[in-house]
Tab-separated table of C-alpha atoms in Angstrom:
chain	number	residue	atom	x	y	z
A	16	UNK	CA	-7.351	60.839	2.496
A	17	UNK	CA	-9.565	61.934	-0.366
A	18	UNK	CA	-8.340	61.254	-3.778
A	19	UNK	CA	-4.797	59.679	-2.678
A	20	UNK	CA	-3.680	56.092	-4.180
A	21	UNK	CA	-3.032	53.395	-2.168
A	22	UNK	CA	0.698	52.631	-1.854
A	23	UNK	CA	1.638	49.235	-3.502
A	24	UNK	CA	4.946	47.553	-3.163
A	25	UNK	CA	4.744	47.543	-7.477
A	26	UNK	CA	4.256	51.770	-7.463
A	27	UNK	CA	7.302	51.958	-9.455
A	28	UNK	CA	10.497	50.211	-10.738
A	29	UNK	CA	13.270	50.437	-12.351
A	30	UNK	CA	14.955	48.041	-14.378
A	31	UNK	CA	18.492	48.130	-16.816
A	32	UNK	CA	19.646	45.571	-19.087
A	33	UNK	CA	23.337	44.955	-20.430
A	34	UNK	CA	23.611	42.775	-23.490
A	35	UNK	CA	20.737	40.596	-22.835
A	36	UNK	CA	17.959	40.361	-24.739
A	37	UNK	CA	15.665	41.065	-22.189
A	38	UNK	CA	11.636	39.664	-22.930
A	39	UNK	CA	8.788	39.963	-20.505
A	40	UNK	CA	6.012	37.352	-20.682
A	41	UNK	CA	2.713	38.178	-21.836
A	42	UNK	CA	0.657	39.571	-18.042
A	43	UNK	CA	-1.778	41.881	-17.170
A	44	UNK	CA	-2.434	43.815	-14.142
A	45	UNK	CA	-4.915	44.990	-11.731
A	46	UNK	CA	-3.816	48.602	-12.025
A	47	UNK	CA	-2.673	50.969	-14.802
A	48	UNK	CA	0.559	51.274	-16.439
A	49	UNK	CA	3.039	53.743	-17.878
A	50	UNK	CA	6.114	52.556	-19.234
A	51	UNK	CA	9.390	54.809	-20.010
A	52	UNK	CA	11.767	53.741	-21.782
A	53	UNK	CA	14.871	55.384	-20.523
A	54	UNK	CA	17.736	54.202	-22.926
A	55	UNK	CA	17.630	51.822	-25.689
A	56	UNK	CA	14.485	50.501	-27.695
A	57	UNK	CA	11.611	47.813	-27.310
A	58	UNK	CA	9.048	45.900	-28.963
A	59	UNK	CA	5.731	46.375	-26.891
A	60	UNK	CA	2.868	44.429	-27.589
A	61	UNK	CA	-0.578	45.580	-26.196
A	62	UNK	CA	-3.231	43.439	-26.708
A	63	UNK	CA	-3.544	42.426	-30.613
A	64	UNK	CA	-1.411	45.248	-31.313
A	65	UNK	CA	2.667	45.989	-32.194
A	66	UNK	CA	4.592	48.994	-31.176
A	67	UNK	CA	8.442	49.817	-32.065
A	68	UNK	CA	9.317	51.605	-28.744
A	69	UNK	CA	12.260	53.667	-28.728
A	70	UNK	CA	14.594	56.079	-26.003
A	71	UNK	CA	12.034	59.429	-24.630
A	72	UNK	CA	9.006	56.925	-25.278
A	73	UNK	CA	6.335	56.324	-22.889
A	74	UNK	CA	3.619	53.631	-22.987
A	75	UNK	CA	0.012	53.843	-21.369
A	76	UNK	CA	-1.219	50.013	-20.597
A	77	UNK	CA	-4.689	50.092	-19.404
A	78	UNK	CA	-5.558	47.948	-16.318
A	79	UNK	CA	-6.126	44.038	-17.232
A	80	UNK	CA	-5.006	44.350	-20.813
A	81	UNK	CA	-2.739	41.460	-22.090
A	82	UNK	CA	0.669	43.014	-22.638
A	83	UNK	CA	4.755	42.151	-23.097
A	84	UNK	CA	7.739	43.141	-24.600
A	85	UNK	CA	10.921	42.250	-26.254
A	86	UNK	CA	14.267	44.184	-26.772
A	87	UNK	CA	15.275	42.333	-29.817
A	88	UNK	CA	18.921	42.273	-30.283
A	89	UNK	CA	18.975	45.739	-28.305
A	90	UNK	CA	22.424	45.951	-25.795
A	91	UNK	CA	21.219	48.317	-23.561
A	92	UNK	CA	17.956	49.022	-21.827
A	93	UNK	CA	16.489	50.925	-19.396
A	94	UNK	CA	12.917	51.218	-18.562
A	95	UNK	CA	10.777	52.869	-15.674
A	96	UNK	CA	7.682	51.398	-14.638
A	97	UNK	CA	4.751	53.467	-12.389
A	98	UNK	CA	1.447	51.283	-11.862
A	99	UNK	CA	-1.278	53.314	-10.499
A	100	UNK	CA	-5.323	52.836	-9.964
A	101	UNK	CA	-8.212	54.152	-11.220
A	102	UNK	CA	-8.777	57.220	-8.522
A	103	UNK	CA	-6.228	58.709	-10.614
A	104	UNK	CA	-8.510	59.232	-13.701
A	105	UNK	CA	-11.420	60.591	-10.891
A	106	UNK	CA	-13.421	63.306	-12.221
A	107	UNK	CA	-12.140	65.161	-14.843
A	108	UNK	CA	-9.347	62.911	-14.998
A	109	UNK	CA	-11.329	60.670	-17.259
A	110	UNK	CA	-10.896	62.895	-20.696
A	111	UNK	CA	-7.089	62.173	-20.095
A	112	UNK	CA	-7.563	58.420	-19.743
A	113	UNK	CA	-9.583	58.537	-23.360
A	114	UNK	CA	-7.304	60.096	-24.986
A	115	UNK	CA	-3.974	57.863	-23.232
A	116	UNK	CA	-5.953	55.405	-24.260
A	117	UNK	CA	-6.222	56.396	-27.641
A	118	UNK	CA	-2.201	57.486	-28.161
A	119	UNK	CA	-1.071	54.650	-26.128
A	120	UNK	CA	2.422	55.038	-27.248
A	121	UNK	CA	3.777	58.331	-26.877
A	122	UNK	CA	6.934	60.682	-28.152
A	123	UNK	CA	7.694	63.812	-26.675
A	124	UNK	CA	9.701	66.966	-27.286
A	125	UNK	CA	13.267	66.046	-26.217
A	126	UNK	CA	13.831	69.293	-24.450
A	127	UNK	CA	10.886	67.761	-22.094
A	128	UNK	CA	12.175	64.803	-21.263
A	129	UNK	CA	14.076	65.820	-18.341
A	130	UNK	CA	11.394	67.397	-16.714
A	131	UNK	CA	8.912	64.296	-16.995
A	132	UNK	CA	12.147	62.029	-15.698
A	133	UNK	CA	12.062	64.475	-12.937
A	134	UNK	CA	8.483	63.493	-11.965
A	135	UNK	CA	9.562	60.456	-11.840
A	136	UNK	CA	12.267	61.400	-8.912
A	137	UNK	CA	10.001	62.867	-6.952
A	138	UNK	CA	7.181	60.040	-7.175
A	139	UNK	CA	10.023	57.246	-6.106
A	140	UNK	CA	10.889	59.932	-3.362
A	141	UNK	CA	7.574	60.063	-2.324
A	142	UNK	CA	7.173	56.141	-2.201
A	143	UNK	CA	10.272	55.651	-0.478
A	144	UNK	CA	9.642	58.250	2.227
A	145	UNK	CA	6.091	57.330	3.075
A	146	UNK	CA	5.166	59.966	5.438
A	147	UNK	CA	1.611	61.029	6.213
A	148	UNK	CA	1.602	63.309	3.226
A	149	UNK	CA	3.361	61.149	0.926
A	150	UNK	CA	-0.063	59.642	-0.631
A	151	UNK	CA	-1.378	62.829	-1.613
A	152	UNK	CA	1.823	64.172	-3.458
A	153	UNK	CA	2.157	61.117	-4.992
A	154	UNK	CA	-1.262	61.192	-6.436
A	155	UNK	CA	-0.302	64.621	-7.644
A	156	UNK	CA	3.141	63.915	-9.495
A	157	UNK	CA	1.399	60.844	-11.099
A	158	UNK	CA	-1.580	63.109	-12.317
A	159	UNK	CA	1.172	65.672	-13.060
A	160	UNK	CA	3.503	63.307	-15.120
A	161	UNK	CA	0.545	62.010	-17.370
A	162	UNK	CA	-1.016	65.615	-18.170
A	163	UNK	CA	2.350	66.485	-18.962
A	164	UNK	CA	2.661	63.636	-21.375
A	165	UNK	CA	-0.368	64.466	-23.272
A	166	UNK	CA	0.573	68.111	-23.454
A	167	UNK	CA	3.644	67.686	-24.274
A	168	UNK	CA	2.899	64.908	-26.959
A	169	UNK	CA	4.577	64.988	-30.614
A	170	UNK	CA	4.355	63.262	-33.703
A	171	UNK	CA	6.241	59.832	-33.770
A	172	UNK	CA	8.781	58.841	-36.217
A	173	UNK	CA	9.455	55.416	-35.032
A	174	UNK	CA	8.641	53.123	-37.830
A	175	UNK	CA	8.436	49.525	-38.860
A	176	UNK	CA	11.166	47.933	-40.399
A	177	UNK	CA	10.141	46.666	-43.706
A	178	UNK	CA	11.484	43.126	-43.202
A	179	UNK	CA	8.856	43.023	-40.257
A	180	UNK	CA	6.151	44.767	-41.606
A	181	UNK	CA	4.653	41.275	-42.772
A	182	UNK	CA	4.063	40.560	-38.972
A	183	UNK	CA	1.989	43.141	-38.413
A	184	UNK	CA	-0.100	42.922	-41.239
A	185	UNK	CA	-0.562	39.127	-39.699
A	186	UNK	CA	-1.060	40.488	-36.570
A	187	UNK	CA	-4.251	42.813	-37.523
A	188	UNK	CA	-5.348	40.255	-39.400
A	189	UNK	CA	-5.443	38.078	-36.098
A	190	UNK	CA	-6.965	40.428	-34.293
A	191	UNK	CA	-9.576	40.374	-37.028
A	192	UNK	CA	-9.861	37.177	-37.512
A	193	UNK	CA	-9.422	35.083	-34.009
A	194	UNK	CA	-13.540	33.952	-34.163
A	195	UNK	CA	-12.274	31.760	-37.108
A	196	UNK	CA	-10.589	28.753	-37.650
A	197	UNK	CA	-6.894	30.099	-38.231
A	198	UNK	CA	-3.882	28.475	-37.579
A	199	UNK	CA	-0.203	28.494	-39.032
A	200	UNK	CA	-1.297	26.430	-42.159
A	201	UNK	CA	-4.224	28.593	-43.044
A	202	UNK	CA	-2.453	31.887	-42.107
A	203	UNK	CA	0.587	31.117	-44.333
A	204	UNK	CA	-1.652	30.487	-47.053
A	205	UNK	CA	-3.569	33.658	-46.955
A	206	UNK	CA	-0.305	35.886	-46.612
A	207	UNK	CA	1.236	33.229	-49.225
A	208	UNK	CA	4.589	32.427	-46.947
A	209	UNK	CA	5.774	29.112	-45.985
A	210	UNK	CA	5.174	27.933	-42.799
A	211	UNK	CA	8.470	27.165	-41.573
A	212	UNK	CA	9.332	31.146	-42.194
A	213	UNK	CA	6.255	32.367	-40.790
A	214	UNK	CA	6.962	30.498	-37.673
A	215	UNK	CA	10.353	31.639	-37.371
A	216	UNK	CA	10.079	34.974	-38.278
A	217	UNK	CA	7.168	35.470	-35.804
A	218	UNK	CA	8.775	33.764	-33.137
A	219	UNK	CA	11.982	36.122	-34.203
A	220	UNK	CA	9.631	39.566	-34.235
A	221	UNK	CA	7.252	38.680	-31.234
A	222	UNK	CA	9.455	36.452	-28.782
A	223	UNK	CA	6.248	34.287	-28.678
A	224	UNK	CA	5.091	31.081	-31.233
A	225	UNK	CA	2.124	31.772	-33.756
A	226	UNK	CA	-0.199	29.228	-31.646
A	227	UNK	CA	0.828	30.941	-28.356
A	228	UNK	CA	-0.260	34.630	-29.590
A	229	UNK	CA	-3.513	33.305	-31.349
A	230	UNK	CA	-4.180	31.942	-28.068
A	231	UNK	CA	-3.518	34.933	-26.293
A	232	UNK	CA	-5.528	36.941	-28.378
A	233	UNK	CA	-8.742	35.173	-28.213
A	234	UNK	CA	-8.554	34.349	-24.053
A	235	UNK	CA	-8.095	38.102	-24.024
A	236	UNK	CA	-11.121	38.982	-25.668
A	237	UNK	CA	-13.221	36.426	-24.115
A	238	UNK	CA	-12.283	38.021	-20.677
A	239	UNK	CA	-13.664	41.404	-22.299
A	240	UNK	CA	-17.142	39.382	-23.358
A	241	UNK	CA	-16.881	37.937	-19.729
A	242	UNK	CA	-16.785	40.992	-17.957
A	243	UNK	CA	-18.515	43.670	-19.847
A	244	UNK	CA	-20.254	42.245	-22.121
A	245	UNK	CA	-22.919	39.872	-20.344
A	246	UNK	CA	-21.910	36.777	-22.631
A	247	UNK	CA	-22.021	33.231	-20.690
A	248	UNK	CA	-18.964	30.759	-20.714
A	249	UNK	CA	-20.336	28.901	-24.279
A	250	UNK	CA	-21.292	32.062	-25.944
A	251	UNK	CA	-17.527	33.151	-24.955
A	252	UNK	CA	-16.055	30.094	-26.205
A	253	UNK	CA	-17.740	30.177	-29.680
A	254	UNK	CA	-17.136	33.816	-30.623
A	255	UNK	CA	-13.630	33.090	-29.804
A	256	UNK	CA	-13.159	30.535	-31.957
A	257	UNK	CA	-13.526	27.505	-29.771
A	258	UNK	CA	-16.154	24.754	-30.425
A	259	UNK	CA	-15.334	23.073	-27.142
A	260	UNK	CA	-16.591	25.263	-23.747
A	261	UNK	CA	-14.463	22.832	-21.475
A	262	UNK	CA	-11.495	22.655	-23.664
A	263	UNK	CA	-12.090	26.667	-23.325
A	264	UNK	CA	-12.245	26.168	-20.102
A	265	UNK	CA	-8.474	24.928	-19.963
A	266	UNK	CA	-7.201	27.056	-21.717
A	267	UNK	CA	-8.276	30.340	-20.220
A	268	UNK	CA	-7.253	28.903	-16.750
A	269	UNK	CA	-3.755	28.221	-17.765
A	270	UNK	CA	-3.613	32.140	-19.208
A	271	UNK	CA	-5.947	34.105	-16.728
A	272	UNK	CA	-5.388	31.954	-13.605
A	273	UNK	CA	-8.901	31.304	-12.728
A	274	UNK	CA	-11.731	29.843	-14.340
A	275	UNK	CA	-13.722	32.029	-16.925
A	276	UNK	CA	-16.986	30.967	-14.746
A	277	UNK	CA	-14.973	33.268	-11.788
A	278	UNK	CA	-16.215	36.575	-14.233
A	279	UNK	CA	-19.947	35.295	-14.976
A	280	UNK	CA	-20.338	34.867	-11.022
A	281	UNK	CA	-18.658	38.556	-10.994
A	282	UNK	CA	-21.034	39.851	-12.905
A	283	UNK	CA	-24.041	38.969	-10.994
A	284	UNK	CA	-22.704	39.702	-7.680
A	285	UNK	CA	-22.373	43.259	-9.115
A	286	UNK	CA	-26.350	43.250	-9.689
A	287	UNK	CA	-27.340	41.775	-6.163
């Protein structure tokens, strides 16, 4: 069937949270990702980057980008969750993945948001059903939902709180920085805050350690030298700050899952 998806048993979820703090690990996936948040509010974190997520929000997460969030001392949550593949985006569907990608977090008009929830209904209908037709339609509600997003897309007023804003800033300056030597000494330094707050308060913002997200950060942008950018396992290692390929190595198994030779040998099966 030209231009349907392929059903997945991860199409879409749904997912509601009662005084918990409720924190997803850091993951990636195969496909793309739009996130709702229903009720309630979220920290998302997309790569090296921080978003305040809050009710009538949705979030574009491009396919094998490092992601996770955190609800914070939040009470109540509830989130829907549609992954979908690239035959989406076919054709002249690739304008609107630019510019998701560019507004990856995005508010619309409330008097909208029921009719965007209602795509939702009808793509979970369409899942659950599975009929002969059921691809196709689905294809078109997703297609539907995210055009509709873009259109309907309004200026955001969610901001930082002040008290976290230092995060951020440390944040950026991680995802400037990760080729370096940085570390919680050096960082606390350079932002001139002890360490014992810095690694508390990060912790308390991110629902990850310092070490953990620098960690993240650079396996995450070796995997993008790895795959697209024709760099071998050392030259990986070394722009991403580590002096040690096998140590590397290690690492970006216990992260990614497989080794980072597994996207060299990718590479040159797609030339042969």
């Amino acid at each position: 069937m030209a231009g349907a998806i392929k059903i997945s048993d991860s199409l879409i979820s749904r997912d509601k949270t009662v005084n918990g703090r409720k924190i997803c690990e850091v993951h990636y996936h195969e496909e793309h990702e739009l996130y709702y948040m229903q009720e309630g509010r979220t920290t998302y974190f997309i790569d090296d980057e921080i978003y305040g997520v809050e009710k009538g929000e949705f979030v574009f997460i491009p396919k094998e980008i490092l992601h996770w969030t955190d609800s914070g001392d939040c009470k109540r949550n509830a989130r829907i969750l549609l992954n979908f593949p690239d035959s989406v985006f076919a054709g002249e569907g690739a304008g609107l993945y630019r510019e998701l990608c560019a507004h990856p977090v995005v508010c619309v008009a409330k008097d909208k948001e029921a009719e965007l929830e209602e795509l939702f209904f009808k793509i979970e209908r369409e899942y659950r059903q599975k009929d002969r037709y059921g691809e196709l339609l689905m294809h078109s509600y997703i297609l539907e939902l995210l055009v509709q997003i873009c259109r309907y897309r309004c200026e955001r007023k969610t901001k930082v709180r002040e008290s976290d804003q230092i995060i951020y800033e440390i944040t950026a300056y991680i995802g400037e920085n990760y080729s370096r030597d940085i570390s919680l000494q050096k960082i606390s330094r350079q932002f001139a805050i002890s360490e014992s707050y810095l690694s508390r308060k990060f912790k308390a913002v991110t629902g990850i350690g310092l070490n953990r997200y620098i960690t993240f950060v650079r396996i995450s942008n070796a995997e993008k030298m790895l795959r697209d950018g024709g760099a071998s396992v050392a030259e990986a290692a070394r722009s991403c700050g580590y002096n040690d390929s096998n140590y590397f190595s290690t690492v970006f198994q216990k992260v990614k899952g497989v080794m980072p030779s597994y996207f060299v040998r990718g590479r040159e099966r797609s030339f042969n």
